[in-house]
Coordinates of C-alpha atoms in Angstrom, one line a residue:
Chain A
M147 CA -3.5 29.7 -9.8
L148 CA -5.1 28.9 -13.1
N149 CA -1.0 28.9 -13.7
F150 CA -0.6 26.0 -11.2
A151 CA -3.6 23.8 -12.4
T152 CA -2.0 24.0 -15.9
R153 CA 1.1 23.0 -14.4
R154 CA 0.1 20.1 -12.3
F155 CA -2.5 18.7 -15.0
G156 CA 0.5 18.8 -17.1
L157 CA 2.0 17.0 -14.9
S158 CA -0.2 13.9 -14.4
L159 CA -0.7 13.7 -18.0
L160 CA 2.6 13.2 -18.2
I161 CA 3.0 10.7 -15.9
L162 CA -0.3 8.9 -17.4
F163 CA 1.6 9.0 -20.8
V164 CA 4.8 7.7 -19.5
A165 CA 2.8 4.5 -17.3
V166 CA 0.9 3.8 -20.1
T167 CA 4.1 3.5 -22.6
V168 CA 5.8 1.6 -19.7
M169 CA 2.5 -0.7 -19.5
F170 CA 2.2 -1.8 -23.2
L171 CA 6.2 -2.1 -23.2
M172 CA 6.2 -4.5 -20.4
I173 CA 3.3 -6.8 -21.7
R174 CA 5.6 -7.0 -24.6
A175 CA 8.6 -7.8 -23.1
V176 CA 7.1 -10.9 -22.1
P177 CA 8.6 -14.0 -23.3
G178 CA 6.1 -15.8 -24.9
D179 CA 3.3 -15.3 -27.7
P180 CA 0.2 -13.6 -26.1
V181 CA -1.6 -15.0 -28.5
Q182 CA -0.9 -18.6 -28.0
I183 CA -1.0 -17.7 -24.3
M184 CA -4.6 -16.4 -24.6
L185 CA -5.6 -19.2 -27.0
G186 CA -4.3 -22.4 -25.1
P187 CA -2.3 -25.1 -26.5
R188 CA -5.0 -26.6 -28.8
A189 CA -5.7 -23.6 -30.9
T190 CA -5.0 -24.2 -34.8
P191 CA -2.7 -22.1 -36.4
E192 CA -5.5 -20.0 -38.6
L193 CA -6.9 -19.1 -35.5
Q194 CA -3.9 -18.3 -33.6
A195 CA -3.1 -15.9 -37.2
Q196 CA -6.3 -14.5 -36.8
L197 CA -6.2 -13.2 -33.2
T198 CA -2.7 -12.0 -33.9
A199 CA -4.1 -10.0 -37.1
A200 CA -7.0 -8.4 -34.5
L201 CA -4.6 -7.7 -32.1
G202 CA -2.2 -6.1 -34.8
L203 CA 0.6 -7.9 -33.2
D204 CA 2.2 -8.4 -36.4
Q205 CA 3.0 -4.8 -36.9
P206 CA 6.6 -3.4 -35.8
I207 CA 6.4 -2.2 -32.1
W208 CA 6.2 1.5 -33.2
K209 CA 3.1 1.2 -35.1
Q210 CA 1.8 -1.1 -32.6
L211 CA 2.5 1.6 -29.9
L212 CA 0.8 4.3 -32.2
I213 CA -2.3 2.8 -32.7
F214 CA -2.6 2.2 -29.5
Y215 CA -2.7 5.2 -28.6
G216 CA -4.7 6.1 -31.5
N217 CA -7.1 4.0 -29.9
L218 CA -7.3 5.3 -26.3
L219 CA -8.0 8.7 -27.1
Q220 CA -10.8 7.5 -29.2
G221 CA -11.8 5.5 -26.0
D222 CA -10.8 2.3 -26.5
L223 CA -9.1 -0.4 -25.0
G224 CA -9.4 -3.2 -26.8
T225 CA -12.0 -5.8 -26.8
D226 CA -12.8 -9.1 -24.5
V227 CA -11.3 -12.1 -25.6
F228 CA -14.0 -13.9 -24.8
S229 CA -17.1 -11.8 -25.0
G230 CA -16.0 -9.2 -27.9
R231 CA -17.2 -6.9 -25.5
A232 CA -15.3 -3.4 -25.3
V233 CA -13.2 -3.3 -22.5
T234 CA -14.2 -0.2 -21.2
D235 CA -17.9 -1.2 -21.1
I236 CA -17.1 -4.0 -19.0
V237 CA -14.6 -2.0 -16.9
F238 CA -16.7 1.2 -16.3
Q239 CA -20.2 -1.6 -15.9
Q240 CA -17.7 -2.6 -12.6
L241 CA -15.9 0.8 -11.7
P242 CA -19.5 2.1 -10.0
Y243 CA -19.4 -0.8 -7.2
T244 CA -15.9 -0.2 -6.7
L245 CA -16.3 3.8 -6.1
E246 CA -19.6 3.4 -4.3
L247 CA -17.6 0.7 -1.8
I248 CA -14.2 3.4 -1.5
F249 CA -16.6 6.4 -1.0
A250 CA -18.7 4.9 2.0
S251 CA -15.4 3.9 3.8
I252 CA -14.3 7.3 3.3
L253 CA -16.9 9.1 4.4
W254 CA -17.3 6.9 7.9
S255 CA -13.8 6.9 8.5
A256 CA -13.3 10.6 7.8
T257 CA -16.2 11.4 9.9
L258 CA -14.9 9.4 13.0
G259 CA -11.3 10.3 12.5
I260 CA -11.4 14.0 12.3
G261 CA -13.9 14.0 15.4
L262 CA -11.7 11.9 17.6
G263 CA -9.1 14.1 16.2
A264 CA -10.6 17.7 17.0
Y265 CA -11.6 15.8 20.8
A266 CA -8.3 15.0 21.7
A267 CA -6.8 18.0 20.3
A268 CA -9.4 19.9 22.1
H269 CA -8.2 18.0 25.1
P270 CA -4.8 16.8 25.4
N271 CA -3.4 14.2 27.5
T272 CA -7.1 13.6 28.8
L273 CA -8.0 9.8 29.0
I274 CA -9.7 9.9 25.7
D275 CA -6.5 11.8 24.3
R276 CA -4.6 8.8 25.5
I277 CA -7.4 5.8 24.5
A278 CA -7.9 7.5 21.3
A279 CA -4.1 7.7 20.6
A280 CA -3.3 3.5 21.3
I281 CA -6.7 2.9 19.4
S282 CA -5.1 5.2 16.2
V283 CA -2.2 3.3 16.1
S284 CA -3.3 0.1 16.4
F285 CA -5.7 0.1 13.3
V286 CA -3.3 1.9 11.5
A287 CA -1.4 -1.4 11.6
A288 CA -3.8 -3.6 10.7
P289 CA -4.3 -4.7 6.8
A290 CA -7.7 -4.1 5.1
F291 CA -7.9 -7.5 4.3
V292 CA -7.6 -9.3 7.7
V293 CA -10.1 -6.6 9.0
A294 CA -12.3 -8.0 6.3
L295 CA -11.7 -11.4 6.9
L296 CA -12.2 -11.6 10.5
A297 CA -15.0 -9.0 10.4
L298 CA -16.6 -11.7 7.7
L299 CA -15.6 -14.6 10.4
V300 CA -17.6 -12.8 13.3
F301 CA -20.1 -10.5 12.0
A302 CA -21.5 -12.3 9.1
V303 CA -20.6 -15.9 9.6
H304 CA -20.7 -16.0 13.5
L305 CA -23.2 -13.8 14.5
Q306 CA -24.6 -13.2 11.3
W307 CA -25.6 -9.7 11.7
F308 CA -24.5 -8.7 7.7
P309 CA -24.9 -10.3 4.5
A310 CA -21.8 -12.0 3.4
I311 CA -21.7 -12.1 0.1
G312 CA -22.4 -9.6 -3.0
A313 CA -23.7 -6.2 -3.5
G314 CA -27.5 -6.6 -3.0
D315 CA -30.2 -5.0 -4.3
G316 CA -32.2 -1.1 -3.8
F317 CA -30.9 1.1 -1.6
L318 CA -31.1 -0.5 2.0
D319 CA -30.1 -3.8 1.0
R320 CA -27.0 -2.1 -0.8
L321 CA -26.0 -0.5 2.2
D322 CA -26.7 -3.6 4.2
H323 CA -24.3 -5.0 2.0
L324 CA -22.0 -2.2 2.3
V325 CA -21.3 -2.1 6.2
L326 CA -18.8 -4.9 6.9
P327 CA -16.6 -3.8 3.5
A328 CA -16.6 -0.3 4.2
F329 CA -15.7 -1.0 7.9
A330 CA -12.9 -3.3 7.1
I331 CA -11.6 -0.4 4.4
G332 CA -12.0 2.5 6.4
L333 CA -10.9 0.7 10.0
S334 CA -7.1 1.5 9.2
W335 CA -8.1 5.6 8.5
V336 CA -10.1 5.9 11.6
G337 CA -6.3 6.4 13.1
Y338 CA -4.3 7.5 10.4
I339 CA -7.0 10.6 10.1
A340 CA -7.7 11.2 13.7
R341 CA -3.7 11.3 14.4
L342 CA -3.5 13.8 11.3
V343 CA -6.3 16.0 12.6
R344 CA -5.3 15.7 16.2
A345 CA -1.3 17.3 15.4
S346 CA -2.6 20.0 12.6
M347 CA -5.3 21.0 15.2
L348 CA -2.4 21.2 18.2
E349 CA -1.0 23.4 15.4
V350 CA -3.6 25.9 14.6
M351 CA -5.1 26.3 18.2
G352 CA -1.6 28.1 18.5
E353 CA -1.9 30.9 15.9
S354 CA -3.0 33.8 16.2
H355 CA -6.6 34.2 14.1
V356 CA -7.6 31.5 16.7
R357 CA -6.2 33.6 19.7
T358 CA -7.9 36.8 18.2
A359 CA -11.3 34.8 18.0
R360 CA -10.8 34.2 21.8
A361 CA -10.1 37.5 22.1
F362 CA -13.5 38.5 21.1
G363 CA -14.4 36.6 23.6
I364 CA -16.4 33.7 21.1
A365 CA -17.3 30.7 22.8
E366 CA -14.6 28.2 22.8
R367 CA -16.8 25.2 21.2
R368 CA -17.5 27.6 18.4
V369 CA -13.2 28.6 18.2
V370 CA -13.1 24.9 17.9
M371 CA -15.5 24.0 15.5
V372 CA -15.7 26.6 13.2
Y373 CA -12.3 28.9 13.4
A374 CA -9.7 26.0 14.0
L375 CA -11.0 23.1 12.4
R376 CA -11.5 24.6 9.1
I377 CA -7.9 25.2 8.5
A378 CA -6.9 22.1 10.4
I379 CA -8.9 19.6 8.3
L380 CA -6.8 20.6 4.8
P381 CA -4.5 18.0 5.1
V382 CA -6.9 15.2 5.7
V383 CA -7.9 16.5 1.8
T384 CA -4.5 15.7 0.9
V385 CA -4.2 12.7 2.6
I386 CA -7.3 11.2 1.2
G387 CA -6.3 11.9 -2.4
V388 CA -2.6 10.2 -2.0
G389 CA -4.3 7.4 -0.7
M390 CA -6.6 6.8 -3.1
G391 CA -4.4 4.0 -4.6
F392 CA -3.8 2.8 -1.5
L393 CA -8.0 2.4 -1.0
L394 CA -8.4 1.3 -4.6
S395 CA -5.7 -1.6 -3.0
S396 CA -7.9 -2.3 0.0
A397 CA -11.2 -2.5 -2.3
V398 CA -9.7 -5.5 -4.2
F399 CA -9.2 -7.5 -1.5
A400 CA -12.7 -6.5 0.3
E401 CA -14.2 -7.3 -3.0
I402 CA -12.3 -10.8 -2.9
V403 CA -13.2 -11.4 0.8
F404 CA -16.8 -10.2 0.6
A405 CA -17.6 -11.7 -3.0
R406 CA -18.9 -8.1 -4.4
P407 CA -18.6 -7.2 -7.8
G408 CA -16.1 -4.4 -8.6
L409 CA -12.8 -4.1 -10.6
G410 CA -11.1 -6.0 -7.9
K411 CA -12.7 -8.8 -8.3
L412 CA -13.0 -8.2 -12.3
V413 CA -8.9 -8.0 -12.4
I414 CA -8.9 -11.0 -10.4
D415 CA -11.4 -13.2 -12.2
S416 CA -9.3 -12.0 -15.6
I417 CA -6.3 -13.0 -14.4
T418 CA -7.3 -16.6 -13.5
T419 CA -8.6 -16.8 -17.2
R420 CA -5.8 -14.7 -19.0
N421 CA -8.1 -12.2 -20.0
Y422 CA -5.4 -9.7 -20.8
P423 CA -7.1 -7.2 -21.9
I424 CA -9.3 -7.0 -19.3
V425 CA -6.8 -6.7 -16.6
M426 CA -4.8 -4.0 -18.5
G427 CA -7.7 -2.1 -19.1
S428 CA -8.6 -2.3 -15.4
V429 CA -4.9 -1.3 -14.0
L430 CA -4.7 1.9 -16.7
I431 CA -7.9 3.3 -15.7
S432 CA -7.3 2.7 -12.0
T433 CA -4.1 4.1 -12.5
A434 CA -5.8 7.2 -14.5
L435 CA -8.2 7.8 -11.4
F436 CA -5.2 7.5 -8.9
V437 CA -3.4 10.1 -10.7
V438 CA -6.6 12.5 -11.0
S439 CA -7.6 12.2 -7.6
T440 CA -4.0 13.4 -6.7
A441 CA -3.8 16.1 -8.6
L442 CA -7.1 17.2 -7.6
A443 CA -6.0 17.2 -3.9
D444 CA -3.3 19.1 -5.1
L445 CA -5.3 21.8 -6.4
I446 CA -7.7 21.7 -3.8
N447 CA -4.6 22.1 -1.1
A448 CA -3.8 24.9 -3.8
L449 CA -6.9 26.8 -3.5
L450 CA -7.6 26.8 0.3
D451 CA -3.6 27.4 1.1
P452 CA -2.1 29.9 -1.5
R453 CA 1.2 28.7 0.1
A454 CA 1.1 25.3 -1.8
R455 CA 0.9 26.7 -5.1
T456 CA 4.7 27.9 -5.1
A457 CA 6.1 24.6 -3.9
H458 CA 7.1 21.8 -6.0
Chain B
M445 CA 33.4 2.3 13.9
E446 CA 33.4 2.5 17.5
K447 CA 31.6 5.6 17.7
S448 CA 29.0 4.1 15.2
R449 CA 28.3 1.2 17.9
S450 CA 28.2 3.2 20.9
E451 CA 25.5 5.3 18.6
L452 CA 23.6 2.0 18.1
G453 CA 23.8 1.3 21.5
Q454 CA 21.9 4.4 22.4
I455 CA 19.2 4.4 20.0
I456 CA 18.4 0.8 21.1
V457 CA 18.1 2.0 24.5
G458 CA 16.0 5.0 23.5
V459 CA 14.0 2.7 21.8
A460 CA 13.5 0.3 24.9
R461 CA 12.4 3.2 26.6
D462 CA 9.5 4.2 24.8
P463 CA 6.8 1.8 26.0
L464 CA 5.4 1.6 22.8
G465 CA 9.3 0.9 21.2
L466 CA 9.4 -1.8 23.9
M467 CA 6.6 -3.4 22.9
G468 CA 7.7 -3.6 19.3
L469 CA 11.2 -4.7 20.0
I470 CA 9.6 -7.6 22.0
I471 CA 7.1 -8.4 19.3
V472 CA 9.8 -8.3 16.4
G473 CA 12.4 -9.8 18.7
V474 CA 9.8 -13.5 18.9
I475 CA 9.1 -13.3 15.3
V476 CA 12.4 -13.0 14.3
F477 CA 13.1 -15.9 17.0
C478 CA 10.4 -18.3 16.0
A479 CA 11.3 -17.7 11.8
I480 CA 15.2 -18.2 12.6
F481 CA 14.5 -21.3 15.1
A482 CA 11.3 -22.2 13.2
Y483 CA 12.6 -26.2 11.9
W484 CA 13.2 -26.8 15.8
I485 CA 9.8 -25.2 17.5
V486 CA 7.3 -26.7 14.9
P487 CA 6.1 -29.6 16.6
Y488 CA 5.1 -31.1 12.9
D489 CA 6.4 -30.9 9.5
P490 CA 3.9 -27.4 8.1
I491 CA 3.9 -29.2 4.8
A492 CA 3.5 -32.5 5.8
M493 CA -0.4 -33.8 5.1
D494 CA -2.4 -36.2 7.7
I495 CA -6.0 -36.8 5.6
K496 CA -7.0 -39.1 8.7
S497 CA -6.6 -35.9 11.0
R498 CA -7.9 -33.3 8.5
L499 CA -10.1 -30.3 9.6
Q500 CA -9.7 -30.8 13.8
G501 CA -10.1 -27.9 16.3
P502 CA -7.5 -27.0 18.8
S503 CA -6.3 -29.6 21.2
A504 CA -3.4 -30.5 23.0
A505 CA -1.9 -32.4 19.8
H506 CA -2.9 -29.7 17.7
L507 CA -2.3 -26.4 19.2
L508 CA -4.3 -24.1 16.8
G509 CA -6.1 -27.0 14.7
T510 CA -5.2 -28.7 11.0
D511 CA -6.5 -27.9 7.9
Q512 CA -8.0 -29.5 5.3
L513 CA -5.0 -31.9 4.3
G514 CA -4.7 -32.2 8.4
R515 CA -1.6 -30.2 8.2
D516 CA -0.9 -28.7 11.5
T517 CA -2.1 -24.7 11.6
F518 CA 0.5 -24.0 14.7
S519 CA 3.7 -25.6 12.5
R520 CA 2.2 -23.0 9.4
V521 CA 2.0 -20.4 11.3
I522 CA 5.3 -20.7 12.6
A523 CA 6.8 -21.0 9.5
G524 CA 5.0 -19.0 7.6
G525 CA 6.7 -15.9 9.7
Q526 CA 10.0 -17.6 7.9
V527 CA 8.6 -17.0 4.4
A528 CA 7.0 -13.5 5.7
L529 CA 10.7 -12.2 6.3
K530 CA 12.7 -13.8 3.8
V531 CA 10.2 -11.6 1.0
A532 CA 10.1 -9.0 3.4
L533 CA 13.6 -8.3 4.0
P534 CA 15.3 -8.5 1.0
A535 CA 12.6 -6.7 -0.7
V536 CA 13.2 -3.5 1.5
F537 CA 16.8 -4.0 1.5
G538 CA 17.0 -4.0 -2.2
A539 CA 14.5 -0.9 -2.6
M540 CA 16.4 0.7 -0.2
A541 CA 19.9 0.4 -1.7
I542 CA 18.3 1.0 -5.1
G543 CA 16.0 4.0 -3.9
L544 CA 19.3 5.7 -1.9
T545 CA 21.3 5.3 -4.8
L546 CA 18.9 6.7 -7.5
G547 CA 18.0 9.7 -4.7
M548 CA 21.4 10.7 -4.2
I549 CA 22.1 10.8 -8.1
A550 CA 19.1 13.2 -8.5
G551 CA 20.0 15.5 -5.6
Y552 CA 23.6 15.8 -6.8
G553 CA 23.4 15.2 -10.2
P554 CA 22.6 17.5 -13.2
K555 CA 18.8 18.7 -13.2
W556 CA 18.1 17.3 -16.4
L557 CA 18.9 13.8 -14.6
D558 CA 17.0 15.2 -11.4
N559 CA 13.5 15.8 -13.8
L560 CA 14.3 12.6 -15.4
L561 CA 14.5 10.3 -11.8
M562 CA 11.7 12.2 -10.7
L563 CA 9.7 11.6 -13.5
F564 CA 10.6 7.7 -12.9
F565 CA 9.4 7.7 -9.3
D566 CA 6.2 9.4 -10.0
T567 CA 5.3 7.2 -12.7
I568 CA 5.5 3.9 -10.5
R569 CA 3.9 5.6 -7.4
S570 CA 1.2 6.4 -9.9
F571 CA 0.1 2.5 -10.2
P572 CA -2.1 1.6 -6.9
T573 CA 0.3 -1.0 -5.5
V574 CA -2.1 -4.0 -5.7
M575 CA -3.2 -3.1 -8.8
F576 CA 0.6 -3.0 -10.0
A577 CA 1.1 -5.7 -8.2
L578 CA -1.7 -7.8 -10.1
A579 CA -0.4 -7.0 -13.9
V580 CA 3.0 -8.0 -13.3
V581 CA 1.6 -11.4 -11.4
A582 CA -0.8 -11.7 -14.8
L583 CA 2.4 -10.7 -16.9
I584 CA 5.4 -12.9 -15.6
G585 CA 3.5 -15.4 -13.3
P586 CA 3.1 -15.9 -9.2
S587 CA 6.0 -16.6 -7.0
L588 CA 8.3 -15.4 -4.2
Q589 CA 10.6 -13.7 -6.6
T590 CA 7.5 -11.6 -8.3
V591 CA 6.3 -10.5 -5.2
V592 CA 9.8 -9.4 -3.9
F593 CA 10.1 -7.9 -7.1
V594 CA 6.8 -6.1 -7.2
V595 CA 7.4 -4.8 -3.7
M596 CA 10.8 -3.5 -4.4
A597 CA 9.8 -1.7 -7.5
T598 CA 6.9 -0.2 -5.5
S599 CA 8.9 1.5 -3.0
I600 CA 11.9 2.3 -4.3
P601 CA 9.9 6.0 -5.3
T602 CA 9.8 6.4 -1.3
Y603 CA 13.3 6.2 -0.5
G604 CA 14.2 7.9 -3.6
R605 CA 12.6 11.1 -2.6
V606 CA 13.6 11.0 0.7
A607 CA 17.5 10.7 -0.6
R608 CA 17.1 13.4 -3.0
T609 CA 15.3 15.5 -0.6
Q610 CA 18.4 14.7 1.9
T611 CA 21.0 15.2 -0.5
L612 CA 19.6 18.8 -1.7
T613 CA 20.0 20.4 1.5
L614 CA 23.2 19.1 2.2
R615 CA 24.4 19.5 -0.6
N616 CA 25.2 23.2 -0.2
S617 CA 26.4 22.6 3.5
E618 CA 30.2 24.3 4.4
F619 CA 31.7 20.5 5.1
I620 CA 30.4 19.2 1.5
L621 CA 31.1 22.3 -0.3
A622 CA 35.0 21.8 1.9
E623 CA 35.4 18.6 0.2
R624 CA 34.5 19.7 -3.1
S625 CA 37.0 22.5 -3.2
M626 CA 39.5 20.5 -2.2
G627 CA 39.0 18.3 -5.1
A628 CA 37.2 15.1 -3.9
S629 CA 35.5 12.7 -6.7
M630 CA 31.8 12.8 -6.7
T631 CA 31.5 9.1 -5.6
R632 CA 33.6 10.5 -2.8
I633 CA 31.3 12.7 -1.4
L634 CA 28.2 10.8 -2.1
G635 CA 29.7 8.3 -0.3
V636 CA 31.6 9.0 2.8
H637 CA 30.5 12.2 3.4
M638 CA 26.6 12.4 2.5
L639 CA 25.9 8.5 3.1
P640 CA 26.1 8.5 6.7
N641 CA 23.9 11.2 7.0
I642 CA 20.8 10.0 5.2
I643 CA 21.3 6.4 6.0
G644 CA 19.3 6.8 9.5
V645 CA 16.5 8.4 8.3
L646 CA 16.1 5.8 5.7
A647 CA 16.8 2.9 7.9
V648 CA 13.6 4.5 9.8
L649 CA 11.6 4.2 6.7
A650 CA 13.1 0.8 6.3
A651 CA 11.6 0.1 9.3
M652 CA 8.2 1.2 8.7
D653 CA 7.8 -0.2 5.3
I654 CA 8.2 -3.4 6.1
P655 CA 4.8 -4.0 7.6
T656 CA 3.2 -3.1 4.5
V657 CA 5.9 -5.5 2.4
I658 CA 4.2 -8.0 5.0
A659 CA 0.8 -7.4 4.3
L660 CA 1.7 -7.2 0.5
E661 CA 3.1 -10.5 0.8
A662 CA 0.2 -11.9 2.8
G663 CA -2.5 -10.3 0.3
L664 CA -1.0 -11.5 -3.3
S665 CA -0.4 -15.2 -1.3
F666 CA -4.4 -14.9 -0.3
L667 CA -5.8 -14.2 -3.8
G668 CA -3.3 -17.3 -4.6
L669 CA -0.7 -15.0 -6.6
G670 CA 1.8 -14.5 -4.2
V671 CA 4.1 -17.6 -3.0
K672 CA 2.9 -20.8 -4.5
P673 CA 1.6 -24.0 -2.4
P674 CA 2.4 -26.1 -0.2
T675 CA 4.7 -23.4 1.0
P676 CA 3.0 -22.3 4.2
S677 CA 3.0 -18.5 3.6
W678 CA 0.3 -16.7 6.2
G679 CA -2.0 -15.2 3.3
A680 CA -2.0 -19.2 2.0
L681 CA -3.0 -20.0 5.2
L682 CA -6.4 -17.3 4.8
K683 CA -6.6 -18.6 1.8
D684 CA -7.6 -22.0 3.0
G685 CA -9.1 -20.7 5.6
Y686 CA -11.1 -18.5 3.6
S687 CA -12.7 -21.2 1.3
L688 CA -13.7 -23.2 4.8
I689 CA -14.6 -20.4 6.7
R690 CA -18.0 -21.8 7.8
Q691 CA -15.9 -25.4 8.9
T692 CA -12.8 -24.0 10.7
P693 CA -12.8 -20.5 11.8
W694 CA -9.3 -21.2 13.5
L695 CA -7.3 -21.2 10.0
V696 CA -8.5 -17.6 9.5
V697 CA -7.3 -17.0 13.2
G698 CA -4.0 -18.7 12.8
G699 CA -3.3 -17.0 9.6
G700 CA -5.0 -13.1 10.5
L701 CA -3.4 -12.6 13.8
P702 CA 0.3 -13.4 13.3
I703 CA 0.0 -10.5 10.2
I704 CA -1.7 -8.0 12.8
L705 CA 0.8 -8.8 15.2
A706 CA 3.6 -8.7 12.8
T707 CA 2.7 -5.1 11.5
L708 CA 2.0 -4.0 14.7
G709 CA 5.1 -4.8 16.2
F710 CA 7.2 -3.8 13.2
T711 CA 4.9 0.1 13.4
F712 CA 5.6 0.1 17.2
L713 CA 9.4 -0.3 16.6
G714 CA 9.7 1.9 13.4
E715 CA 7.3 4.8 15.2
S716 CA 9.8 4.8 18.2
L717 CA 13.0 4.1 16.1
R718 CA 11.9 7.9 14.1
D719 CA 11.1 9.6 17.6
V720 CA 14.7 8.6 18.7
V721 CA 16.3 8.9 15.5
D722 CA 14.6 11.8 14.4
P723 CA 12.1 13.4 16.0
K724 CA 11.9 15.8 12.9
L725 CA 10.6 13.5 10.2
R726 CA 7.4 12.8 12.6
K727 CA 5.9 15.8 11.0
Q728 CA 6.5 15.1 7.3
R729 CA 4.6 11.6 7.4

């Protein structure tokens, strides 16, 4: 197990290393002088030279890369062009809002999805099973930002049940502001998770330990809830871990639509003001988040299912 | 050639027998029809401004109303379908072709090349799609080509991995071994014998990928980072609708419903195709 964990995290580190290098080279490969783009056409030559030196752009590329990695290992992702604050400070200030949103989305959609899937598997081919199947196919197809816009239109602008803008202050207010964006992000996951749980439930229900539990005369409800569901839930863990990138992407849109603070809003605002260090810092940190969550999902999976440890 | 045509016919019949598949076929058919004949269907020029009749509600003259510049929303919705397919089809086919080639090389070539390509795939997959798209747009600027590039780059690994797995399983099958022992070249083995066995699975993946691509194009255009105005993209419609959400709700509806319909149609079609072409795939996804 420890062996698997080391290998898995080694791979993650390697992937992150390559990803960061690719990103770095991509920035440098873009035609045009980044300093000129950042400062605009009216900057004086002295100012340009100063920023060039400050960013280390006058060094050869391999040295730039080394300096970049040196700084990165010390937790330094550069400074904001305008305020001069550290990029990490700014990104980590916004990150909690995004994580809060993602967590809320996963929480409600996984709860509902697992419930629906388990119920459908326990009562296959009933009316509710059919309805759940139809709903899940339809919801899987709905892109989060379209759902967010329609939810904004119906529930915030038209019915005025929920606030349309911001993240709110205080616990209840924040919760109130989370409802619509979390609904929009989670909606497509409900159906997806329900289908996943239904399929793996049906498989698990046919296995011998469930048959044994039944043979011992354990109540059907307990067989389903305790003996089958516990194992059938495993794929959901993996899917959520791998889906982290997808969730982050949806969160970007939800933050824009509901004018919430967060990583997505930060990136979009920084693109409009050409604040490259912030854009790159945010992309790097979200990529790291994604890579770590995928590795964690694999790890949890391996912990619970020994067969996964040997698979590539 | 005749054989493959009858196979194609069987697949279409199989999809049409499935109620969801038939629905997908109809929706996709309507969208493709509208996109091809958009020029003749639209009642107004989708980018012609008419300030006098701006921000109107739905009426007989303007089925879905008009936007802030007096452009007819219905015409823009129809023309938007053309833009969506113009991005989705080249991107998906490009990604499929490159992914297929790389995946077959990874599966058939030497081990070190396999490892290298897998690392390449894993690296691309490690960027959250929209974050990657935003980084690229920030660097090379928004345009239709940028969107196509981003979509291609992010979906190559999916095709590559599937093609690799398929190649690996086929690699030691008897007909490939026989071919190899007769001295066939690698290109012949891969192109003539492996390809027909892999392409079906990849085509299903491609059909299921189209909704994601359409949503990504619309999403980037919604953020103002996709196709440039005044091009009538569904996402651009949503962008206009979002800023005017209190005055003109029909803009958001007009931009949002086609996206949902299109993703729904392609998803139904893709799932049904998968069940007909290769039922085993169902468990892998």
